[in-house]
Short mmCIF file of C-alpha atoms and ligand atoms in Angstrom, two decimals:
data_model
loop_
_atom_site.label_atom_id
_atom_site.label_comp_id
_atom_site.label_asym_id
_atom_site.label_seq_id
_atom_site.Cartn_x
_atom_site.Cartn_y
_atom_site.Cartn_z
CA UNK A 1 -113.97 32.69 201.76
CA UNK A 2 -116.27 30.74 204.05
CA UNK A 3 -115.89 26.96 204.29
CA UNK A 4 -118.30 26.22 207.11
CA UNK A 5 -121.53 24.33 206.60
CA UNK A 6 -124.90 25.98 207.12
CA UNK A 7 -125.51 25.73 210.88
CA UNK A 8 -129.26 25.29 210.37
CA UNK A 9 -128.91 22.30 208.08
CA UNK A 10 -130.80 19.32 209.57
CA UNK A 11 -128.67 16.38 210.69
CA UNK A 12 -130.25 14.03 208.13
CA UNK A 13 -128.88 16.21 205.33
CA UNK A 14 -125.36 16.16 206.76
CA UNK A 15 -125.71 12.39 207.11
CA UNK A 16 -126.52 12.26 203.39
CA UNK A 17 -123.26 14.05 202.58
CA UNK A 18 -124.47 17.65 202.31
CA UNK A 19 -121.49 18.97 204.22
CA UNK A 20 -120.84 22.39 202.69
CA UNK A 21 -123.03 25.38 202.07
CA UNK A 22 -123.20 29.08 201.51
CA UNK A 23 -125.84 31.75 201.28
CA UNK A 24 -126.49 34.75 199.10
CA UNK A 25 -129.10 37.51 199.19
CA UNK A 26 -132.08 37.27 196.87
CA UNK A 27 -130.89 40.14 194.65
CA UNK A 28 -127.52 38.45 194.06
CA UNK A 29 -129.26 35.16 193.24
CA UNK A 30 -131.64 36.89 190.82
CA UNK A 31 -128.76 38.60 189.02
CA UNK A 32 -127.11 35.25 188.22
CA UNK A 33 -130.01 33.09 187.03
CA UNK A 34 -132.09 33.01 183.82
CA UNK A 35 -135.45 34.84 183.99
CA UNK A 36 -137.51 31.69 184.61
CA UNK A 37 -135.39 30.92 187.70
CA UNK A 38 -135.87 34.29 189.40
CA UNK A 39 -137.40 34.35 192.86
CA UNK A 40 -140.46 36.26 191.64
CA UNK A 41 -141.33 33.21 189.49
CA UNK A 42 -140.44 30.37 191.88
CA UNK A 43 -140.64 31.68 195.44
CA UNK A 44 -141.94 35.27 195.44
CA UNK A 45 -141.39 35.95 199.15
CA UNK A 46 -137.87 34.51 199.34
CA UNK A 47 -135.24 36.67 201.03
CA UNK A 48 -132.15 34.57 200.36
CA UNK A 49 -130.78 31.55 198.51
CA UNK A 50 -128.79 28.80 200.18
CA UNK A 51 -126.47 26.66 198.09
CA UNK A 52 -126.16 23.11 199.43
CA UNK A 53 -123.05 21.24 198.33
CA UNK A 54 -121.56 17.79 198.79
CA UNK A 55 -117.81 17.50 199.28
CA UNK A 56 -115.58 14.43 199.29
CA UNK A 57 -116.71 10.85 199.78
CA UNK A 58 -119.69 10.85 202.20
CA UNK A 59 -122.30 11.74 199.58
CA UNK A 60 -121.65 8.81 197.27
CA UNK A 61 -121.51 6.46 200.27
CA UNK A 62 -124.99 7.76 201.16
CA UNK A 63 -126.14 7.22 197.57
CA UNK A 64 -124.97 3.61 197.65
CA UNK A 65 -126.83 3.04 200.91
CA UNK A 66 -130.03 4.66 199.64
CA UNK A 67 -133.14 2.92 198.26
CA UNK A 68 -132.71 4.95 195.06
CA UNK A 69 -129.46 3.05 194.36
CA UNK A 70 -131.06 -0.37 194.74
CA UNK A 71 -134.43 0.13 193.05
CA UNK A 72 -133.03 -0.07 189.52
CA UNK A 73 -134.49 3.29 188.53
CA UNK A 74 -132.62 6.02 186.67
CA UNK A 75 -130.48 8.78 188.18
CA UNK A 76 -130.14 7.59 191.79
CA UNK A 77 -127.86 10.54 192.57
CA UNK A 78 -130.44 13.10 191.48
CA UNK A 79 -133.36 11.27 193.08
CA UNK A 80 -131.61 11.03 196.46
CA UNK A 81 -130.67 14.71 196.18
CA UNK A 82 -134.29 15.64 195.52
CA UNK A 83 -135.62 13.56 198.43
CA UNK A 84 -133.14 15.03 200.93
CA UNK A 85 -133.40 18.65 199.76
CA UNK A 86 -137.21 18.62 199.62
CA UNK A 87 -137.15 17.36 203.22
CA UNK A 88 -134.76 20.17 204.20
CA UNK A 89 -137.12 22.72 202.63
CA UNK A 90 -140.04 21.17 204.54
CA UNK A 91 -138.17 21.42 207.86
CA UNK A 92 -137.35 25.08 207.27
CA UNK A 93 -140.92 25.77 206.12
CA UNK A 94 -142.36 24.09 209.22
CA UNK A 95 -140.01 26.20 211.36
CA UNK A 96 -141.68 29.34 210.00
CA UNK A 97 -139.46 30.21 207.02
CA UNK A 98 -141.18 28.94 203.84
CA UNK A 99 -138.55 27.41 201.53
CA UNK A 100 -138.33 25.73 198.14
CA UNK A 101 -135.52 23.52 196.84
CA UNK A 102 -134.23 23.93 193.27
CA UNK A 103 -131.78 21.57 191.62
CA UNK A 104 -128.63 21.79 189.48
CA UNK A 105 -129.97 19.06 187.20
CA UNK A 106 -133.32 20.69 186.48
CA UNK A 107 -134.33 23.31 183.97
CA UNK A 108 -136.84 26.14 184.20
CA UNK A 109 -137.87 27.86 180.99
CA UNK A 110 -135.70 25.35 179.14
CA UNK A 111 -132.50 26.51 180.85
CA UNK A 112 -130.15 25.35 183.58
CA UNK A 113 -129.07 27.89 186.16
CA UNK A 114 -125.31 28.24 186.47
CA UNK A 115 -124.65 26.60 189.85
CA UNK A 116 -120.92 27.26 189.64
CA UNK A 117 -121.66 31.00 189.49
CA UNK A 118 -124.10 30.68 192.42
CA UNK A 119 -121.57 28.74 194.51
CA UNK A 120 -118.86 31.28 193.78
CA UNK A 121 -121.18 34.17 194.67
CA UNK A 122 -122.02 32.41 197.93
CA UNK A 123 -118.32 32.38 198.78
CA UNK A 124 -118.22 28.59 198.61
CA UNK A 125 -115.70 28.07 195.84
CA UNK A 126 -113.37 29.77 193.39
CA UNK A 127 -112.76 29.26 189.66
CA UNK A 128 -109.77 27.18 188.54
CA UNK A 129 -107.77 26.09 185.53
CA UNK A 130 -109.74 22.83 185.64
CA UNK A 131 -113.01 24.56 184.82
CA UNK A 132 -114.29 23.05 188.05
CA UNK A 133 -114.79 25.43 190.95
CA UNK A 134 -112.44 24.66 193.87
CA UNK A 135 -113.58 24.52 197.49
CA UNK A 136 -110.94 25.46 200.09
CA UNK A 137 -111.39 22.17 201.95
CA UNK A 138 -112.56 19.73 199.29
CA UNK A 139 -110.68 21.17 196.30
CA UNK A 140 -112.25 19.98 193.01
CA UNK A 141 -114.08 17.15 194.82
CA UNK A 142 -117.25 19.14 195.42
CA UNK A 143 -120.63 19.32 193.71
CA UNK A 144 -123.21 22.10 193.92
CA UNK A 145 -126.48 20.21 193.85
CA UNK A 146 -129.20 22.36 195.41
CA UNK A 147 -130.26 25.95 195.94
CA UNK A 148 -132.98 26.57 198.49
CA UNK A 149 -134.94 29.77 198.06
CA UNK A 150 -136.08 30.70 201.54
CA UNK A 151 -137.84 33.42 203.45
CA UNK A 152 -135.03 33.21 206.03
CA UNK A 153 -132.49 36.03 205.71
CA UNK A 154 -129.00 35.37 204.43
CA UNK A 155 -127.13 33.46 207.14
CA UNK A 156 -123.64 34.35 208.25
CA UNK A 157 -121.52 37.25 207.05
CA UNK A 158 -121.65 38.44 203.47
CA UNK A 159 -119.50 36.22 201.27
CA UNK A 160 -116.02 37.36 200.36
CA UNK A 161 -115.45 37.61 196.62
CA UNK A 162 -113.94 34.30 195.46
CA UNK A 163 -110.15 34.46 195.40
CA UNK A 164 -108.27 32.28 192.94
CA UNK A 165 -106.99 29.16 194.61
CA UNK A 166 -104.73 28.61 191.58
CA UNK A 167 -102.51 31.63 192.35
CA UNK A 168 -98.97 30.64 193.35
CA UNK A 169 -99.58 27.01 192.38
CA UNK A 170 -97.04 25.17 190.21
CA UNK A 171 -100.05 23.74 188.33
CA UNK A 172 -99.36 20.00 188.28
CA UNK A 173 -102.82 19.68 186.71
CA UNK A 174 -101.45 20.96 183.38
CA UNK A 175 -98.86 18.22 182.88
CA UNK A 176 -101.25 15.57 184.23
CA UNK A 177 -103.77 16.17 181.42
CA UNK A 178 -102.89 14.14 178.31
CA UNK A 179 -105.40 16.08 176.22
CA UNK A 180 -103.98 19.59 176.60
CA UNK A 181 -107.34 20.69 177.99
CA UNK A 182 -105.82 22.39 181.04
CA UNK A 183 -103.55 25.38 180.57
CA UNK A 184 -103.22 29.09 181.18
CA UNK A 185 -106.50 29.98 179.46
CA UNK A 186 -110.04 28.74 179.97
CA UNK A 187 -110.50 24.99 180.32
CA UNK A 188 -110.80 23.47 176.82
CA UNK A 189 -114.06 21.52 177.02
CA UNK A 190 -113.80 20.25 173.41
CA UNK A 191 -110.23 18.97 173.86
CA UNK A 192 -111.27 17.16 177.03
CA UNK A 193 -114.30 15.58 175.38
CA UNK A 194 -112.26 14.37 172.42
CA UNK A 195 -109.55 12.94 174.69
CA UNK A 196 -112.11 11.19 176.86
CA UNK A 197 -113.52 9.55 173.77
CA UNK A 198 -110.19 8.29 172.43
CA UNK A 199 -107.94 7.79 175.47
CA UNK A 200 -108.79 4.91 177.75
CA UNK A 201 -107.06 6.57 180.74
CA UNK A 202 -109.56 9.43 180.58
CA UNK A 203 -112.68 7.30 180.25
CA UNK A 204 -113.23 6.71 183.95
CA UNK A 205 -110.76 8.97 185.73
CA UNK A 206 -109.59 12.57 185.34
CA UNK A 207 -105.84 12.68 186.08
CA UNK A 208 -105.82 16.48 186.05
CA UNK A 209 -108.49 16.61 188.76
CA UNK A 210 -106.50 14.12 190.85
CA UNK A 211 -103.34 16.23 190.41
CA UNK A 212 -104.93 19.32 191.99
CA UNK A 213 -103.11 20.35 195.13
CA UNK A 214 -106.34 21.24 196.97
CA UNK A 215 -108.18 18.51 198.89
CA UNK A 216 -106.58 15.38 197.36
CA UNK A 217 -107.53 13.43 200.48
CA UNK A 218 -111.17 14.07 199.55
CA UNK A 219 -110.89 12.53 196.06
CA UNK A 220 -113.92 10.46 195.14
CA UNK A 221 -113.58 6.68 195.28
CA UNK A 222 -112.83 5.00 191.95
CA UNK A 223 -116.39 3.67 191.89
CA UNK A 224 -117.92 7.10 192.49
CA UNK A 225 -115.72 8.76 189.88
CA UNK A 226 -116.52 6.03 187.36
CA UNK A 227 -120.23 6.57 187.98
CA UNK A 228 -120.01 10.34 187.41
CA UNK A 229 -117.73 10.01 184.36
CA UNK A 230 -120.05 7.43 182.81
CA UNK A 231 -123.06 9.67 183.39
CA UNK A 232 -121.42 12.62 181.65
CA UNK A 233 -120.09 10.39 178.83
CA UNK A 234 -123.63 9.19 178.11
CA UNK A 235 -124.57 12.81 177.58
CA UNK A 236 -121.42 13.85 175.68
CA UNK A 237 -121.21 10.87 173.32
CA UNK A 238 -124.87 10.12 172.67
C1 LIG B 301 -125.15 20.20 181.46
C2 LIG B 301 -123.98 19.88 182.39
C3 LIG B 301 -123.01 19.02 181.92
C4 LIG B 301 -123.03 18.47 180.51
C5 LIG B 301 -122.47 19.55 179.56
C6 LIG B 301 -122.84 19.27 178.14
C7 LIG B 301 -123.17 20.50 177.34
N1 LIG B 301 -122.18 21.00 176.65
O1 LIG B 301 -124.28 20.98 177.42
C8 LIG B 301 -122.13 17.20 180.66
C9 LIG B 301 -123.03 16.02 181.01
C10 LIG B 301 -121.26 16.82 179.50
C11 LIG B 301 -121.31 17.59 181.90
C12 LIG B 301 -120.12 17.00 182.19
C13 LIG B 301 -119.39 17.23 183.37
N2 LIG B 301 -119.81 17.98 184.40
CO1 LIG B 301 -121.34 19.14 184.33
N3 LIG B 301 -122.92 20.15 184.51
C14 LIG B 301 -123.90 20.43 183.69
C15 LIG B 301 -124.94 21.32 184.39
C16 LIG B 301 -126.13 20.42 184.79
C17 LIG B 301 -125.47 22.52 183.61
C18 LIG B 301 -124.38 23.40 182.97
C19 LIG B 301 -125.03 24.62 182.35
O2 LIG B 301 -125.74 24.50 181.35
N4 LIG B 301 -124.84 25.80 182.98
C20 LIG B 301 -125.50 27.03 182.55
C21 LIG B 301 -124.75 27.74 181.42
C22 LIG B 301 -125.31 29.13 181.12
O3 LIG B 301 -123.40 28.00 181.86
P1 LIG B 301 -122.18 27.51 180.94
O4 LIG B 301 -120.93 27.88 181.67
O5 LIG B 301 -122.32 27.94 179.54
O6 LIG B 301 -122.38 25.93 180.98
C23 LIG B 301 -121.51 25.05 180.29
C24 LIG B 301 -120.44 24.51 181.20
O7 LIG B 301 -120.96 24.42 182.52
C25 LIG B 301 -120.18 23.12 180.61
N5 LIG B 301 -119.90 22.15 181.66
C26 LIG B 301 -120.75 21.35 182.28
N6 LIG B 301 -120.13 20.66 183.26
C27 LIG B 301 -118.85 21.06 183.25
C28 LIG B 301 -117.79 20.69 184.06
C29 LIG B 301 -116.53 21.26 183.81
C30 LIG B 301 -115.38 20.85 184.64
C31 LIG B 301 -116.37 22.23 182.77
C32 LIG B 301 -115.06 22.86 182.48
C33 LIG B 301 -117.47 22.60 181.98
C34 LIG B 301 -118.69 21.99 182.23
O8 LIG B 301 -121.36 22.74 179.89
C35 LIG B 301 -122.30 23.82 179.90
C36 LIG B 301 -123.03 23.94 178.60
O9 LIG B 301 -122.12 24.11 177.54
C37 LIG B 301 -124.11 21.82 185.62
C38 LIG B 301 -124.95 22.11 186.86
C39 LIG B 301 -125.47 23.53 186.81
N7 LIG B 301 -126.78 23.65 186.81
O10 LIG B 301 -124.68 24.46 186.75
C40 LIG B 301 -123.11 20.66 185.83
C41 LIG B 301 -121.76 20.95 186.47
C42 LIG B 301 -121.19 22.25 185.90
N8 LIG B 301 -120.95 19.82 186.04
C43 LIG B 301 -120.12 19.40 186.91
C44 LIG B 301 -119.19 18.34 186.73
C45 LIG B 301 -118.37 17.91 187.95
C46 LIG B 301 -119.03 17.72 185.50
C47 LIG B 301 -118.02 16.58 185.16
C48 LIG B 301 -116.60 16.83 185.68
C49 LIG B 301 -118.60 15.25 185.69
C50 LIG B 301 -117.70 14.07 185.39
N9 LIG B 301 -117.03 13.56 186.39
O11 LIG B 301 -117.60 13.65 184.28
C51 LIG B 301 -118.09 16.57 183.63
C52 LIG B 301 -116.92 17.32 182.99
C53 LIG B 301 -117.16 17.88 181.63
C54 LIG B 301 -115.94 18.32 180.93
N10 LIG B 301 -114.76 18.20 181.45
O12 LIG B 301 -116.07 18.76 179.83
C55 LIG B 301 -120.26 20.17 188.22
C56 LIG B 301 -119.08 21.12 188.49
C57 LIG B 301 -118.71 21.10 189.97
C58 LIG B 301 -117.55 21.99 190.28
N11 LIG B 301 -116.87 21.70 191.37
O13 LIG B 301 -117.25 22.95 189.59
C59 LIG B 301 -121.66 20.87 188.04
C60 LIG B 301 -121.79 22.24 188.71
C61 LIG B 301 -122.73 19.88 188.60
C62 LIG B 301 -122.74 19.74 190.10
N12 LIG B 301 -123.75 19.02 190.59
O14 LIG B 301 -121.92 20.20 190.85
N13 LIG B 301 -121.94 18.54 182.62
S1 LIG B 302 -110.56 13.83 181.61
FE1 LIG B 302 -108.51 13.64 180.67
S2 LIG B 302 -108.53 15.19 179.02
FE2 LIG B 302 -110.23 15.72 180.39
S3 LIG B 302 -109.31 17.22 181.83
FE3 LIG B 302 -109.16 15.17 182.79
S4 LIG B 302 -107.12 14.46 182.27
FE4 LIG B 302 -107.60 16.16 180.84
S1 LIG B 303 -103.35 22.07 190.63
FE1 LIG B 303 -103.02 24.24 191.10
S2 LIG B 303 -103.34 25.34 189.13
FE2 LIG B 303 -104.23 23.27 188.90
S3 LIG B 303 -106.42 23.55 189.42
FE3 LIG B 303 -105.36 22.88 191.32
S4 LIG B 303 -104.81 24.83 192.34
FE4 LIG B 303 -105.32 25.34 190.21
#
């Protein structure tokens, strides 16, 4: 599994917290996305797809320092992401490899693309009991925000298939979850949602995520976690 960041990523993107990335060939990208997301529809000459991820605390610090945080508008996280990633695509385009940024929060043909599947295929992360994909450095404290379709070839070696980072772990995440959402089987989304609604401890903080043995030093600040939990609660409990 590769943990290194894309070497060609402009410094301004790293400064904005985009500190992890991976790449996959066009055919692998096309096999994982809904029809309206395929390269032939969105970037017909693309040769590869680069997943840009944010791990740990730097991204939210950049959000809080950004004009999008202060202007009172909606979705500062997504708007900063769009501004930075569009600029990355412009830099790569100007360097001779036309590129287009696509986003985890947008839909094409009425559907999201599965960014967890894309990140795993790019060798960036592996599935876990938490439902979240784990990054070898950042653990569950990583978000897959952008895919850039580009005419540049896949960078770096082909990705290793994602190995489970949960193997040989004593699974402290299971006991830490008061809702029984984390166990041996797939993460129980409904049990988590119901617990979040009725248990004050789960309203702003996920104890199971904090219990994960991978990357605890990269845990989001309380303010960042509260922001993300509130955003998902608005969607879940509307
Ligand atoms: C829509 C969405 C949501 C919706 C889901 C509502 C619904 N049922 O439709 C809401 C707003 C509730 C949500 C919540 C969260 N989400 Co969300 N979500 C997405 C999004 C934008 C699309 C998912 C999708 O439709 N995929 C395509 C379909 C085909 O695949 P699917 O497997 O059937 O999708 C389902 C699951 O992904 C599930 N889901 C969504 N988020 C999460 C997170 C976890 C941990 C689990 C187990 C399931 C889950 O909802 C989808 C629809 O049923 C993705 C980004 C992306 N484009 O992938 C992020 C994404 C999956 N979410 C993410 C996160 C972190 C969360 C939260 C933990 C945020 C928070 N702190 O509260 C919560 C946890 C939810 C939970 N424990 O149940 C991250 C996961 C990162 C990682 N390391 O794996 C992603 C990849 C976004 C990102 N920028 O990185 N999410
Ligand atoms: S938010 Fe609460 S119920 Fe959901 S997984 Fe985390 S600890 Fe479990
Ligand atoms: S604590 Fe262990 S079992 Fe639980 S998600 Fe993290 S690595 Fe997997």
